[in-house]
Coordinates of C-alpha atoms and ligand atoms in Angstrom, one line a residue:
M1 CA -33.2 139.4 11.7
N2 CA -31.5 136.8 13.8
S3 CA -29.6 137.6 17.0
K4 CA -26.2 137.9 15.4
E5 CA -27.6 140.3 12.7
I6 CA -29.3 142.4 15.4
I7 CA -26.2 142.7 17.5
K8 CA -24.1 143.6 14.4
A9 CA -26.6 146.2 13.2
E10 CA -26.7 147.8 16.7
E11 CA -22.9 148.2 16.7
K12 CA -23.2 150.0 13.3
Y13 CA -26.0 152.4 14.1
F14 CA -26.0 153.0 17.8
I15 CA -23.9 155.6 19.7
N16 CA -21.8 153.3 21.8
T17 CA -22.9 153.8 25.4
F18 CA -23.9 150.4 26.7
N19 CA -22.1 147.2 27.6
R20 CA -24.9 144.9 26.6
Q21 CA -25.2 141.2 27.5
P22 CA -24.9 139.2 24.2
I23 CA -28.5 138.1 24.0
V24 CA -31.6 139.6 22.2
L25 CA -34.7 139.4 24.4
D26 CA -37.8 138.7 22.5
R27 CA -40.8 138.0 24.8
G28 CA -41.7 137.5 28.4
Q29 CA -44.4 136.5 30.8
G30 CA -44.2 136.9 34.5
S31 CA -40.7 136.2 35.8
I32 CA -39.8 134.4 32.6
V33 CA -38.2 135.9 29.5
Y34 CA -37.1 134.3 26.3
D35 CA -34.4 135.3 23.8
K36 CA -34.7 135.3 20.1
D37 CA -33.3 131.8 19.9
G38 CA -36.0 130.5 22.3
K39 CA -33.7 130.2 25.3
K40 CA -35.6 130.7 28.6
Y41 CA -34.3 132.8 31.5
I42 CA -35.7 133.5 35.0
D43 CA -35.4 137.3 35.3
F44 CA -33.7 138.4 38.6
L45 CA -33.1 141.9 37.4
A46 CA -36.6 143.0 36.1
G47 CA -35.3 145.7 33.7
I48 CA -33.3 147.1 36.7
A49 CA -36.2 147.3 39.2
V50 CA -38.8 148.3 36.7
N51 CA -40.9 145.2 35.8
S52 CA -42.0 144.6 39.4
L53 CA -45.2 142.9 38.1
G54 CA -43.1 140.7 35.8
H55 CA -43.3 140.9 32.0
S56 CA -46.5 141.7 30.2
H57 CA -48.8 141.6 33.2
P58 CA -52.3 141.2 31.8
K59 CA -53.7 144.2 33.8
V60 CA -51.0 146.5 32.4
V61 CA -51.4 145.2 28.9
E62 CA -55.1 145.7 29.1
A63 CA -54.7 149.3 30.4
I64 CA -52.3 150.2 27.7
K65 CA -54.5 148.6 25.0
K66 CA -57.7 150.4 26.2
Q67 CA -56.0 153.8 26.7
S68 CA -54.2 153.7 23.4
E69 CA -57.5 153.1 21.5
N70 CA -58.8 156.3 23.1
L71 CA -56.0 158.8 23.5
I72 CA -52.2 158.5 23.6
H73 CA -50.8 162.0 23.9
I74 CA -52.2 165.4 24.3
S75 CA -49.4 167.6 25.8
N76 CA -49.7 169.5 29.1
I77 CA -51.7 172.2 27.6
Y78 CA -54.8 170.2 28.4
Y79 CA -56.1 168.2 31.3
N80 CA -56.4 164.4 31.3
E81 CA -58.3 162.2 33.8
Q82 CA -55.8 159.3 34.1
S83 CA -53.1 161.7 35.4
V84 CA -55.4 163.1 38.1
I85 CA -56.4 159.6 39.2
L86 CA -52.8 158.7 39.5
A87 CA -51.8 161.9 41.3
E88 CA -54.4 161.2 44.0
K89 CA -53.2 157.7 44.4
L90 CA -49.5 158.5 44.6
T91 CA -49.9 161.5 47.0
T92 CA -52.0 159.2 49.2
I93 CA -49.6 156.3 49.4
S94 CA -46.5 158.5 49.8
S95 CA -48.1 161.0 52.3
L96 CA -46.8 163.9 50.2
D97 CA -49.1 166.5 48.9
K98 CA -48.4 167.3 45.2
I99 CA -46.8 165.7 42.2
F100 CA -45.1 166.7 39.0
F101 CA -45.0 164.0 36.3
C102 CA -41.9 163.5 34.1
N103 CA -40.4 160.8 32.0
S104 CA -37.6 159.2 33.9
G105 CA -35.7 159.0 37.2
T106 CA -33.0 161.4 36.1
E107 CA -35.6 163.9 35.1
A108 CA -37.3 163.7 38.5
N109 CA -34.0 164.4 40.2
E110 CA -33.3 167.3 37.9
G111 CA -36.7 168.9 38.7
A112 CA -36.3 168.2 42.4
I113 CA -33.0 170.0 42.5
K114 CA -34.6 173.0 40.7
L115 CA -37.5 173.0 43.1
A116 CA -35.2 172.9 46.1
L117 CA -33.0 175.7 44.8
K118 CA -36.0 178.0 44.0
H119 CA -37.8 177.3 47.2
T120 CA -34.9 178.0 49.5
G121 CA -33.3 180.7 47.3
K122 CA -29.9 179.0 48.2
S123 CA -27.3 177.7 45.9
E124 CA -25.8 174.4 47.3
I125 CA -26.8 170.8 47.2
I126 CA -25.2 168.1 49.2
A127 CA -25.2 164.5 47.8
M128 CA -23.6 161.3 49.0
K129 CA -20.4 159.6 47.7
N130 CA -21.1 156.4 45.9
S131 CA -24.7 157.6 45.0
F132 CA -26.4 157.4 41.6
H133 CA -28.9 160.0 40.6
G134 CA -28.7 160.0 36.7
R135 CA -26.7 161.0 33.7
T136 CA -27.9 164.5 32.8
I137 CA -25.7 167.4 33.9
A138 CA -27.2 168.2 37.3
A139 CA -28.1 164.6 38.2
L140 CA -24.7 163.5 37.0
T141 CA -23.0 166.2 39.2
A142 CA -25.1 165.0 42.2
T143 CA -24.0 161.4 41.5
G144 CA -21.2 160.5 43.8
Q145 CA -19.1 158.3 41.5
D146 CA -16.2 159.9 39.7
E147 CA -16.1 157.1 37.1
Y148 CA -19.3 158.5 35.5
K149 CA -18.1 162.2 35.4
K150 CA -14.4 162.1 34.9
D151 CA -14.6 163.3 31.2
Y152 CA -16.9 166.3 32.0
L153 CA -15.4 167.7 35.2
K154 CA -14.7 171.2 33.7
N155 CA -18.3 171.5 32.5
L156 CA -20.2 170.4 35.6
P157 CA -22.2 173.0 37.5
H158 CA -20.9 174.5 40.8
G159 CA -22.7 174.1 44.1
F160 CA -22.7 170.3 44.6
K161 CA -20.8 168.9 47.5
H162 CA -20.3 165.3 48.5
A163 CA -20.3 163.6 51.9
E164 CA -19.8 160.0 53.1
F165 CA -23.0 158.0 53.0
G166 CA -23.8 156.9 56.5
D167 CA -21.5 159.5 58.2
I168 CA -23.4 162.4 59.7
E169 CA -20.2 164.2 60.7
S170 CA -19.1 164.2 57.1
I171 CA -22.3 165.8 56.1
K172 CA -22.0 168.4 58.8
K173 CA -18.6 169.4 57.5
V174 CA -20.0 170.4 54.1
I175 CA -23.1 172.3 55.3
T176 CA -22.9 176.0 54.8
E177 CA -25.4 178.9 55.1
N178 CA -26.0 178.3 51.3
T179 CA -27.1 174.7 51.6
A180 CA -30.5 174.2 50.0
A181 CA -30.9 170.5 50.2
I182 CA -29.5 167.0 50.8
I183 CA -30.3 164.5 48.1
I184 CA -29.9 160.9 49.2
E185 CA -31.0 157.4 48.2
P186 CA -32.5 155.6 51.3
I187 CA -30.5 152.5 50.1
Q188 CA -27.8 153.1 47.5
G189 CA -28.6 150.8 44.6
E190 CA -26.1 151.3 41.8
G191 CA -23.4 152.0 44.4
G192 CA -23.7 148.4 45.7
I193 CA -26.9 148.0 47.9
N194 CA -25.4 150.2 50.7
I195 CA -27.4 150.7 53.8
A196 CA -26.6 153.2 56.6
S197 CA -27.3 152.7 60.3
K198 CA -30.7 153.6 61.7
E199 CA -28.9 156.1 63.8
F200 CA -27.6 157.8 60.7
Y201 CA -31.1 158.2 59.2
N202 CA -32.4 159.6 62.6
E203 CA -29.5 162.1 62.8
L204 CA -30.1 163.1 59.1
S205 CA -33.7 163.9 59.8
K206 CA -32.8 165.9 62.9
L207 CA -30.0 167.8 61.1
C208 CA -32.3 168.8 58.1
K209 CA -35.0 170.1 60.5
E210 CA -32.5 171.9 62.7
K211 CA -30.7 173.6 59.8
E212 CA -33.8 174.1 57.7
I213 CA -32.3 172.1 54.9
L214 CA -34.6 170.2 52.5
L215 CA -34.4 166.5 52.3
I216 CA -34.7 165.1 48.8
L217 CA -35.2 161.4 48.9
D218 CA -34.4 159.5 45.7
E219 CA -36.8 156.5 45.9
I220 CA -36.4 155.8 42.2
Q221 CA -35.0 152.3 42.7
T222 CA -36.3 151.6 46.2
G223 CA -39.9 152.6 45.8
F224 CA -43.2 150.7 45.2
G225 CA -42.6 147.6 47.3
R226 CA -39.1 146.9 46.2
C227 CA -37.7 146.9 49.8
G228 CA -40.7 145.1 51.4
V229 CA -42.4 148.3 52.3
M230 CA -44.2 150.7 49.9
F231 CA -41.4 153.2 50.1
A232 CA -38.0 152.7 51.8
K233 CA -38.5 155.9 53.8
E234 CA -40.8 153.8 56.0
L235 CA -37.8 151.6 57.0
F236 CA -35.9 154.5 58.4
N237 CA -38.7 156.9 59.5
L238 CA -37.7 159.5 57.0
D239 CA -39.9 162.4 56.3
P240 CA -38.7 163.8 52.9
D241 CA -39.7 167.3 51.7
I242 CA -39.3 166.1 48.2
M243 CA -39.3 162.5 46.9
C244 CA -38.4 161.3 43.5
I245 CA -40.0 158.2 42.0
A246 CA -39.8 156.3 38.6
K247 CA -38.8 152.8 37.5
T248 CA -41.5 150.4 38.8
M249 CA -44.4 153.0 38.6
G250 CA -44.8 152.7 34.8
G251 CA -44.5 148.9 34.5
G252 CA -42.0 149.5 31.7
I253 CA -43.6 152.6 30.2
P254 CA -41.3 155.6 30.9
I255 CA -42.6 157.8 33.7
G256 CA -41.2 159.5 36.7
G257 CA -42.5 161.9 39.4
I258 CA -41.5 164.6 41.8
L259 CA -43.6 164.4 45.0
A260 CA -43.4 167.3 47.4
K261 CA -44.9 168.8 50.5
E262 CA -47.5 171.5 49.7
E263 CA -45.5 174.5 50.8
I264 CA -42.5 173.5 48.8
A265 CA -44.5 172.4 45.7
N266 CA -46.3 175.8 45.7
T267 CA -42.9 177.5 44.9
F268 CA -43.3 176.5 41.3
S269 CA -45.7 178.5 39.1
P270 CA -46.5 178.0 35.4
G271 CA -43.4 178.2 33.3
D272 CA -40.9 177.3 36.1
H273 CA -40.8 173.7 35.0
G274 CA -42.4 171.6 32.3
T275 CA -42.4 168.6 29.9
T276 CA -44.0 167.7 26.6
F277 CA -44.6 164.0 27.4
G278 CA -44.8 163.8 31.2
G279 CA -48.1 162.7 32.8
G280 CA -49.7 161.8 29.4
P281 CA -52.8 159.7 29.4
L282 CA -51.1 156.5 28.1
V283 CA -48.3 156.4 30.7
C284 CA -50.6 157.3 33.5
A285 CA -53.1 154.6 32.5
A286 CA -50.3 152.1 32.6
S287 CA -49.1 153.5 36.0
N288 CA -52.6 153.4 37.5
A289 CA -52.8 149.7 36.5
V290 CA -49.3 149.0 38.1
V291 CA -50.0 150.8 41.4
D292 CA -53.5 149.2 41.7
T293 CA -52.1 145.8 41.0
I294 CA -49.3 146.2 43.6
I295 CA -52.0 147.1 46.2
E296 CA -54.7 144.6 45.2
E297 CA -52.3 141.7 44.9
K298 CA -50.5 142.6 48.1
L299 CA -47.2 142.7 46.4
V300 CA -45.5 144.9 49.1
E301 CA -46.3 142.2 51.7
K302 CA -45.2 139.5 49.2
S303 CA -41.9 141.4 48.6
Y304 CA -41.3 141.4 52.3
E305 CA -42.0 137.7 52.8
T306 CA -40.3 136.5 49.6
G307 CA -37.4 138.8 50.3
K308 CA -36.9 137.3 53.7
Y309 CA -36.9 133.8 52.2
F310 CA -34.4 134.9 49.5
K311 CA -32.0 136.6 52.0
N312 CA -32.0 133.6 54.3
K313 CA -31.1 131.4 51.4
L314 CA -28.3 133.8 50.5
M315 CA -27.1 133.8 54.1
V316 CA -26.8 130.0 54.0
L317 CA -24.6 130.3 50.9
K318 CA -22.5 132.9 52.8
E319 CA -21.9 130.4 55.6
K320 CA -20.8 127.8 53.0
H321 CA -18.5 130.0 50.8
S322 CA -15.8 132.3 52.0
K323 CA -16.0 134.1 48.7
I324 CA -19.1 135.7 49.9
K325 CA -18.2 138.6 52.1
E326 CA -21.7 140.0 52.9
V327 CA -25.3 139.7 52.1
R328 CA -27.4 142.9 52.4
G329 CA -30.6 144.6 51.5
Y330 CA -34.3 144.7 52.3
G331 CA -37.2 143.0 50.6
L332 CA -36.3 142.1 47.0
M333 CA -33.4 144.5 46.7
L334 CA -30.6 142.3 47.7
G335 CA -26.8 142.4 47.2
V336 CA -24.1 139.8 47.6
E337 CA -20.6 141.1 48.0
I338 CA -18.1 138.8 46.4
D339 CA -14.3 138.9 47.1
E340 CA -13.6 139.5 43.3
P341 CA -15.1 141.3 40.3
C342 CA -18.4 139.6 39.6
G343 CA -18.9 140.1 35.9
K344 CA -18.1 136.5 35.2
Y345 CA -20.8 135.3 37.6
V346 CA -23.3 137.2 35.5
D347 CA -22.1 135.5 32.3
I348 CA -22.2 132.0 33.8
L349 CA -25.6 132.5 35.4
R350 CA -27.0 133.8 32.1
E351 CA -25.7 130.8 30.3
K352 CA -27.5 128.7 32.9
G353 CA -30.7 130.6 32.4
F354 CA -30.7 133.4 35.0
L355 CA -30.6 137.1 34.4
I356 CA -28.8 138.9 37.2
N357 CA -26.6 142.0 37.5
C358 CA -23.2 143.0 38.9
T359 CA -22.8 146.5 40.3
A360 CA -20.0 148.4 42.0
K361 CA -17.6 145.8 40.5
N362 CA -18.1 143.1 43.0
I363 CA -21.7 143.2 44.2
L364 CA -24.2 140.7 42.7
R365 CA -27.4 142.6 42.7
F366 CA -30.8 140.9 42.7
L367 CA -33.9 143.0 41.8
P368 CA -36.4 140.3 40.7
P369 CA -40.1 141.0 39.9
L370 CA -42.1 141.2 43.2
I371 CA -44.1 138.2 41.9
I372 CA -41.0 135.9 41.9
T373 CA -41.7 132.6 43.6
T374 CA -39.8 130.7 46.2
E375 CA -39.4 127.8 43.7
E376 CA -37.7 130.2 41.3
I377 CA -35.5 131.5 44.1
D378 CA -34.5 127.9 45.0
K379 CA -33.5 127.3 41.4
L380 CA -31.2 130.3 41.4
I381 CA -29.7 129.4 44.8
D382 CA -28.8 125.9 43.6
V383 CA -27.1 127.2 40.5
L384 CA -25.3 130.0 42.4
D385 CA -24.1 127.5 45.0
E386 CA -22.6 125.4 42.2
V387 CA -21.1 128.4 40.4
I388 CA -19.4 129.8 43.5
K389 CA -18.1 126.4 44.3
Ligands
LIG1 C1 -31.5 155.8 42.6 C2 -31.6 156.2 41.2 N1 -31.8 157.4 40.8 C3 -31.9 157.8 39.5 C4 -31.7 156.9 38.5 C5 -31.9 157.3 37.1 O1 -33.1 156.9 36.6 P1 -33.4 156.8 35.0 O2 -32.4 155.8 34.5 O3 -34.8 156.4 34.9 O4 -33.2 158.2 34.5 C6 -31.5 155.6 38.8 C7 -31.3 154.5 37.8 O5 -30.8 153.5 37.9 C8 -31.4 155.2 40.2 O6 -31.2 153.9 40.5

């Protein structure tokens, strides 16, 4: 099928949930991806912070090939070695004690909410306005953006309250004796690369300890080197009780995880939670390759250095163009606030060979692979400069 036929067939057969860009991607290598018509793009979105090693990294390809020749799926009725190797690695790098493997970020948040409710025996969860935690019923209810839930308001569960991100007094106002946990992204991704003050994160940690409220950190977008540190909690000295991970960890193969401190993790016993696919040998083999490569190739350090370079270049553009209101972010999770809706920038940049994203209506969001080079960044900056002009 050619591109036009594929797009037409999708309209016919798919439930209409996505506003897709009008290109059919066909193959990729590193930071480069090609569409079906052979047009080349530099990928500054990386499958929304997933392809941190770039496309088809040879170590991930090799791990998937090798494992798929051996065993792909077995269910959680049996043990598998790859999942145990991965669990040891992830608990070590996160400084949390135990993990539950699932299939996506949303599912990790769902399970984390269940775990917090069961552990505390309480009934309320506090989330932040502008947050994004997923699309299933509980994760959607936690999500602090009305746009996503307006059609379901009558059917959403009770017990979720929302406070202003970055405003500790606003959180204090919604705490009750029934508060089980606060769920928060260290940096809001979908909501527009929003960062709170260091003071806020300090106060938040203190508040959770004082009131014995669990802190659930959603590191689904920020984790695994994205922000120039292995996990964004390191930027703000956060000590979560439960931490949710997904996206990057599978190198594109669906996987997520709920990490927790031992005492909290031990609340669950067999039957309390589960999954058919989660933690299977194939996904865990891919994830082991991803995490090993991030560590061996020093991609966290690279994200820090390249991110600094990228942010400086964006700051120079800000000095030149009054259309740019702010440049924010850490490492290779960067946002540029424009003084108008930025969908058209995405279209023009795509036509010029760059894949980027617009979120929260007017924030250009950059989430390139951690292997992006300064030369590739320079190319984007030159074109962005021209486009804004
Ligand atoms: C912070 C955060 N939490 C949760 C999710 C949902 O993850 P998934 O799409 O893998 O279910 C996302 C996805 O963008 C996210 O950015």
